[in-house]
Coordinates of C-alpha atoms in Angstrom, one line a residue:
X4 CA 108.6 94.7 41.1
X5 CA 108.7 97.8 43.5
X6 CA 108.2 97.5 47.0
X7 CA 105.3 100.0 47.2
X8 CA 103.8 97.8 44.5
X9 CA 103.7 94.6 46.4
X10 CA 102.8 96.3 49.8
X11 CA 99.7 98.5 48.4
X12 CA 97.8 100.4 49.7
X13 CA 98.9 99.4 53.7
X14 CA 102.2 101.4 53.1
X15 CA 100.7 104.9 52.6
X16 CA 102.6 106.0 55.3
X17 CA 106.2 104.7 53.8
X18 CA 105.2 105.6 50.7
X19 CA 104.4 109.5 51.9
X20 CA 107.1 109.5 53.8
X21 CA 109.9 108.8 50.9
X22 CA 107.8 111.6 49.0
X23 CA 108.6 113.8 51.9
X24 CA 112.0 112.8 51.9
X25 CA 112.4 113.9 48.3
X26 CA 110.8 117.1 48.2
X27 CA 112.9 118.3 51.3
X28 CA 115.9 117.3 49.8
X29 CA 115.2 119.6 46.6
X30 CA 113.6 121.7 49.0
X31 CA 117.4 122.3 50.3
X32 CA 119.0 122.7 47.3
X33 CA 116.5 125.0 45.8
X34 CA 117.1 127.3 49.0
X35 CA 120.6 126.8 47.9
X36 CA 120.3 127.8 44.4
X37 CA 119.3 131.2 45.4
X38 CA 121.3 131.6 47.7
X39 CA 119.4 131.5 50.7
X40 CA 120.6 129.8 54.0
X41 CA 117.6 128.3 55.8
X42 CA 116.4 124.4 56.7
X43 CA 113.2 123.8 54.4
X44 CA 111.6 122.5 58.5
X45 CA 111.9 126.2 59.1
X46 CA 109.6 127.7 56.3
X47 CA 106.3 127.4 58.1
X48 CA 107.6 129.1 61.2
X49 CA 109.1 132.2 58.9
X50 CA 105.6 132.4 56.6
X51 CA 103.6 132.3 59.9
X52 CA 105.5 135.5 61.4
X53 CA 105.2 137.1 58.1
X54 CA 102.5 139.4 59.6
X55 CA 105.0 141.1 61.7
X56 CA 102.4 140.2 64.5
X57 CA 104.8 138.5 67.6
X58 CA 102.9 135.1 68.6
X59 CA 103.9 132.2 71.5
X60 CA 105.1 129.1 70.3
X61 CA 101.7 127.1 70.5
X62 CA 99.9 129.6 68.5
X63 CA 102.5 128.8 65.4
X64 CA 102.2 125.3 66.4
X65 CA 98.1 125.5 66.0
X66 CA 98.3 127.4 63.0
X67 CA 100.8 125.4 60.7
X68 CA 99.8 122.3 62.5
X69 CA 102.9 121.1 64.3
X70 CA 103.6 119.8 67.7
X71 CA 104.3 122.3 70.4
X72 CA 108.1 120.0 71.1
X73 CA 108.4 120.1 67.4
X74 CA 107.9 123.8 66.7
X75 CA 110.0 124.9 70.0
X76 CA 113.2 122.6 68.8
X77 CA 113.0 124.9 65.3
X78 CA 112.5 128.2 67.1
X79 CA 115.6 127.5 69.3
X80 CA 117.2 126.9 65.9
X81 CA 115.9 130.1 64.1
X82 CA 116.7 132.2 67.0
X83 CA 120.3 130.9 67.1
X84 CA 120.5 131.7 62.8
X85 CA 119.3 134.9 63.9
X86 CA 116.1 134.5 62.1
X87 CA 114.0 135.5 64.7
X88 CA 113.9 136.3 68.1
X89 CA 112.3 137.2 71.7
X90 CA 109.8 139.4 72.5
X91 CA 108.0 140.4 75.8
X92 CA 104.4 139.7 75.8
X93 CA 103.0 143.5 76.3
X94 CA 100.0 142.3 78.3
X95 CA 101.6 139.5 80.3
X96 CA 105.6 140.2 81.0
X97 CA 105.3 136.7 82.0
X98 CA 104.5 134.8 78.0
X99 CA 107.2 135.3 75.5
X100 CA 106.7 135.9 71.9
X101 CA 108.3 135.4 68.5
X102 CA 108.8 137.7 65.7
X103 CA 111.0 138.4 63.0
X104 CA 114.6 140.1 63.2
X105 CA 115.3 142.2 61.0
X106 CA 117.8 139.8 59.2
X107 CA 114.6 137.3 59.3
X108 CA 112.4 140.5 57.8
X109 CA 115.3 140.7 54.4
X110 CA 115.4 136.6 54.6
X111 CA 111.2 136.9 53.8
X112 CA 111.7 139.4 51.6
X113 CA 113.9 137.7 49.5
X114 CA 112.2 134.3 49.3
X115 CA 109.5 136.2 47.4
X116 CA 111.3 135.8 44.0
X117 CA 111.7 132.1 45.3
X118 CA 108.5 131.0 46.1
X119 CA 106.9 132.4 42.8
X120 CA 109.4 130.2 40.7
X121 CA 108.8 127.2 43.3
X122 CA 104.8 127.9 42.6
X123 CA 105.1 127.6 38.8
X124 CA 107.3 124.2 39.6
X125 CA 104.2 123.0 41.7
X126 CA 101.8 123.8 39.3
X127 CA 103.9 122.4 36.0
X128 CA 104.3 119.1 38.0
X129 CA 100.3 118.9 38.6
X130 CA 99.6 119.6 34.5
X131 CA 102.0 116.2 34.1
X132 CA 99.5 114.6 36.4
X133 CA 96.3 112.9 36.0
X134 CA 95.2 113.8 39.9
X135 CA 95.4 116.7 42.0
X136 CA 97.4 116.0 44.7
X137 CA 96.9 119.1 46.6
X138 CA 93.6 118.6 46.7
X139 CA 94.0 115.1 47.7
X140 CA 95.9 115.9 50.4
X141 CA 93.4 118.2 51.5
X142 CA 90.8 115.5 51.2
X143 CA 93.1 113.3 53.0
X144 CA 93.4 115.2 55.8
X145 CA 89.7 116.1 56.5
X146 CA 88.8 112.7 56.5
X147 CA 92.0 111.6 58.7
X148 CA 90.2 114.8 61.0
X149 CA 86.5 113.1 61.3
X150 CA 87.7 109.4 61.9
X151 CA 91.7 108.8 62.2
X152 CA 93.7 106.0 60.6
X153 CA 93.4 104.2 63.8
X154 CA 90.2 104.1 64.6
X155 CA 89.2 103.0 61.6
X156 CA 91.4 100.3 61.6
X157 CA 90.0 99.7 65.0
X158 CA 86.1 99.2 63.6
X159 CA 87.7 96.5 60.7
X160 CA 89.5 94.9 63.2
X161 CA 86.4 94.3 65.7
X162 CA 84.5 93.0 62.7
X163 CA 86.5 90.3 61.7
X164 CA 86.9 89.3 65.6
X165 CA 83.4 89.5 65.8
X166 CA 83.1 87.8 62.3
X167 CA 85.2 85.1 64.0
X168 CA 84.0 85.1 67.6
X169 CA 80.4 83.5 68.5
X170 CA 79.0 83.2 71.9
X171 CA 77.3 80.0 72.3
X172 CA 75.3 78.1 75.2
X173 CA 77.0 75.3 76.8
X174 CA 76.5 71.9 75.4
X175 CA 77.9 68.3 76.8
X176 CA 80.7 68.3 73.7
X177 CA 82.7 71.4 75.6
X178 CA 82.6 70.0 79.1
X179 CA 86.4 69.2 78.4
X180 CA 86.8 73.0 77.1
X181 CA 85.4 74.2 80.6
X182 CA 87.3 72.3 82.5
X183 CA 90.9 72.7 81.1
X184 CA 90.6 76.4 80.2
X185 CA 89.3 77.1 84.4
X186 CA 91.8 74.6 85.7
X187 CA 94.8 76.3 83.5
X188 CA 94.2 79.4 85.0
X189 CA 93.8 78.5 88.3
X190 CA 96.7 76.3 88.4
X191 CA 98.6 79.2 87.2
X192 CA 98.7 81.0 90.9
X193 CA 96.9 78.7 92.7
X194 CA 95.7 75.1 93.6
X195 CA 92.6 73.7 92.5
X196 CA 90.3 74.1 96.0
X197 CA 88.0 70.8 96.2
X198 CA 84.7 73.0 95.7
X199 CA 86.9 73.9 92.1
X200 CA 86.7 69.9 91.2
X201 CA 83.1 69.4 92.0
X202 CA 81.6 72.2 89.7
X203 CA 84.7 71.8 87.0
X204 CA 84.1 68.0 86.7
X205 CA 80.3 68.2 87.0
X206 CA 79.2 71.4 85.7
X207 CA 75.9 70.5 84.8
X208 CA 74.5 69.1 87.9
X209 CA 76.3 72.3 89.9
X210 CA 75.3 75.4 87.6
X211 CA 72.9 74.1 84.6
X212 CA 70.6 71.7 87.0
X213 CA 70.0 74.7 89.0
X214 CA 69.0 77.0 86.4
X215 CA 72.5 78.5 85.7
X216 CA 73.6 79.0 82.5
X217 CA 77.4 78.6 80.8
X218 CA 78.6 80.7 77.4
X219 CA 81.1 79.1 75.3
X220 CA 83.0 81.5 72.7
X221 CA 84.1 79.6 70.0
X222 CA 86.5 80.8 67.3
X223 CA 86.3 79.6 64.0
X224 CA 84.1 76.8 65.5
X225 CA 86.9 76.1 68.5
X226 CA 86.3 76.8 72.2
X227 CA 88.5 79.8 73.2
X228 CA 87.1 80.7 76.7
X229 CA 84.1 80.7 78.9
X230 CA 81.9 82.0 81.6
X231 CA 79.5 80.5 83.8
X232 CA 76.2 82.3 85.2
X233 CA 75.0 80.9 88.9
X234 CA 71.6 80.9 90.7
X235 CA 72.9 82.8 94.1
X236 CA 71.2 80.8 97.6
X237 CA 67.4 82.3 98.3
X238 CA 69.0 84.3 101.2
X239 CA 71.6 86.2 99.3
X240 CA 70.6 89.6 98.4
X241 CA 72.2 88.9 94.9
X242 CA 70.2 86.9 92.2
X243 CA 73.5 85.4 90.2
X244 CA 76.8 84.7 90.3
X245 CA 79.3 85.8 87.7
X246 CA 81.7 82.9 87.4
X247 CA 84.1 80.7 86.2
X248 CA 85.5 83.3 83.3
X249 CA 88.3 81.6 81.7
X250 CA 89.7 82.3 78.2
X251 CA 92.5 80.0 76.5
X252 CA 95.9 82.3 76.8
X253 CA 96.6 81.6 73.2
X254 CA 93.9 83.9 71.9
X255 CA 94.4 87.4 73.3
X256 CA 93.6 91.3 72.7
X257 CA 89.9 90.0 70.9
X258 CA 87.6 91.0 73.5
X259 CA 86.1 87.8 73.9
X260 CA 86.4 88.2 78.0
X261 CA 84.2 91.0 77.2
X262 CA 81.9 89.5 75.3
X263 CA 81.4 86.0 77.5
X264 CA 80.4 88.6 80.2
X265 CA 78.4 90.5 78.1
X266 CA 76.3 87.3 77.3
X267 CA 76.2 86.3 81.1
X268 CA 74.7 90.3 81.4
X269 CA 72.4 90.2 79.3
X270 CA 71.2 86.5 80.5
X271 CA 71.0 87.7 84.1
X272 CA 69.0 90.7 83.3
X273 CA 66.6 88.6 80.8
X274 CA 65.7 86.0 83.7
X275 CA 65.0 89.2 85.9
X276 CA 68.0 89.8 88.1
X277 CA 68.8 92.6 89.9
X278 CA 72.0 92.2 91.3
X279 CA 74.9 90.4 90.0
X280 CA 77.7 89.2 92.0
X281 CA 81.4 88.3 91.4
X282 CA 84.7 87.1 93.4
X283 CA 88.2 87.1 92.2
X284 CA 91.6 87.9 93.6
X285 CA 93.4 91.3 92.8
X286 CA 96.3 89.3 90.8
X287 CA 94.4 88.9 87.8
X288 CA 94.6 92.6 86.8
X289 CA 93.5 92.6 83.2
X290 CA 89.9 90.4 84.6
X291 CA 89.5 92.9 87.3
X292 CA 90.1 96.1 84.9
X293 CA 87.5 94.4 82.5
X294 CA 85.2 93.8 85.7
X295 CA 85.2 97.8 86.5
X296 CA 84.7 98.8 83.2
X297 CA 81.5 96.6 82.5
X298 CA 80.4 98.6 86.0
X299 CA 81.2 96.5 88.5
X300 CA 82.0 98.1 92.1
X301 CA 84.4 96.5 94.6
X302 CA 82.2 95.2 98.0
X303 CA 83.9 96.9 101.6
X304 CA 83.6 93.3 103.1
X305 CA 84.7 90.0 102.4
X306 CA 83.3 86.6 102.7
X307 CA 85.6 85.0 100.3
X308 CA 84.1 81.2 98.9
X309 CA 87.6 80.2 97.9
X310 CA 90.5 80.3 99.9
X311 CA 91.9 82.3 96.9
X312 CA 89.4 85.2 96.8
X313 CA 90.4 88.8 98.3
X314 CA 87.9 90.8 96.7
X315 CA 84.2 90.6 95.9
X316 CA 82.0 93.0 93.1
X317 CA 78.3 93.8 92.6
X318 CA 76.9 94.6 89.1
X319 CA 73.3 96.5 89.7
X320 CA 70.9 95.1 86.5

């Protein structure tokens, strides 16, 4: 069975790139067969300067749709053929143009003759075939220009995470879960401190018992990670604690992080908070980039709980 065959459609890349491969091989010999010397990688750089009007290397880039790295490699390479050449920018001595030599002015001139017959090639191939394929392309490439490959691959992706991935309120059955995911974690830098045992091994009477709240995300069913919401003292000028955020290492890059503090948000704004506060410790990069980019802002003082702590955010509900 062909390889492009067993892969489908997820190898339209491959698969246009072999195409690609074979039309610029012909592509040289074709230039060959009349007698022609020039790469097939420099024909859009030669038909755009067909105008005779002189243009900078990232206006030939914009128009044939190239890199600006990509198209300055092939002028260096036309320019050393002879092809084309240098010009002063009349109205700023300081921006170089391209044009055409005069050798690249005959070169044009004779791949008149060329192209026609190349044409008529084109167009017998598409009678042979049931589809269009310049139009496809063309198709292609407008939908490719409203939504690329990768974001749509992006928005499948997060639906079968979140297809997978549901938040749900703590219950006694993932006591265990809350524990080992918080104590792995910590255990990784640190020590567990003794105020870590007490709420670890008792979470309800420390967090639920005071009208605190805990999100389990389960995937497929299975604890991956949590998050624990906490009543802050009367005399705090916060209302709730973001805490205990802990996600098993051996489920990564599925946003459930985000979404455990997305349910603690959410929770803390429904019971009426105002202010939500956090503490963590500058080592855990990837929790403190997630913290900044659900909003929160780093406090000037500390007043660290945990021995551990060395900075301390507020959220604003």
């Amino acid at each position: 069975m062909d390889f492009f065959e067993r892969t489908g459609k997820m190898a339209i890349g491959s698969r246009l790139r072999v195409l690609t491969e074979v039309l610029t091989r012909d592509a040289a010999g074709i230039y060959g067969l009349y007698g022609i010397d020039m790469k097939p990688k420099w024909f859009p750089v030669l038909h755009s300067l067909t105008d005779e009007q002189p243009k900078s290397v990232t206006s030939i880039a914009k128009e044939i749709g190239q890199s600006h790295p990509s198209v300055s490699t092939i002028v260096k390479e036309m320019i050393k053929a002879g092809i084309i050449e240098e010009v002063n920018d009349k109205t700023d001595r300081r921006c170089t143009l391209i044009t055409l030599s005069e050798y690249g002015k005959k070169l044009s001139e004779e791949l008149i003759v060329q192209l026609r017959d190349v044409e008529r090639a084109v167009e017998q191939i598409s009678s042979e075939c049931d589809n269009d394929l310049w139009a496809a392309i063309s198709d292609w490439e407008k939908a490719l220009h409203r939504k690329s490959m990768l974001e749509r691959v992006r928005e499948i992706k997060d639906r079968r995470d979140n297809s997978e991935i549901e938040i749900v309120e703590y219950r006694p059955q993932y006591k265990k879960a809350f524990y080992e995911f918080n104590r792995r974690w910590i255990e990784s830098y640190w020590e567990l401190e003794p105020h870590d045992i007490e709420v670890l091994n008792d979470p309800e009477g420390h967090i639920l018992e005071k009208g605190g709240y805990i999100f389990v995300a389960l995937y497929n069913g299975t604890p991956v990670g949590v998050c624990a919401l906490c009543p802050m003292p009367e005399e705090s000028p916060y209302d709730f604690e973001l805490a205990k955020l802990a996600v098993n290492n051996s489920i990564r890059r599925k946003g459930i992080g985000h979404r455990l503090c997305d349910a603690v948000i959410a929770k803390a704004r429904e019971l009426g908070g105002r202010m939500l506060f956090l503490e963590s410790n500058t080592r855990l990069k990837p929790a403190i980039a997630l913290y900044r980019k659900l909003g929160f802002k780093e406090l000037p003082e500390y007043h660290p709980a945990y021995a551990r702590g060395d900075i301390q955010m507020e959220l604003p509900l």
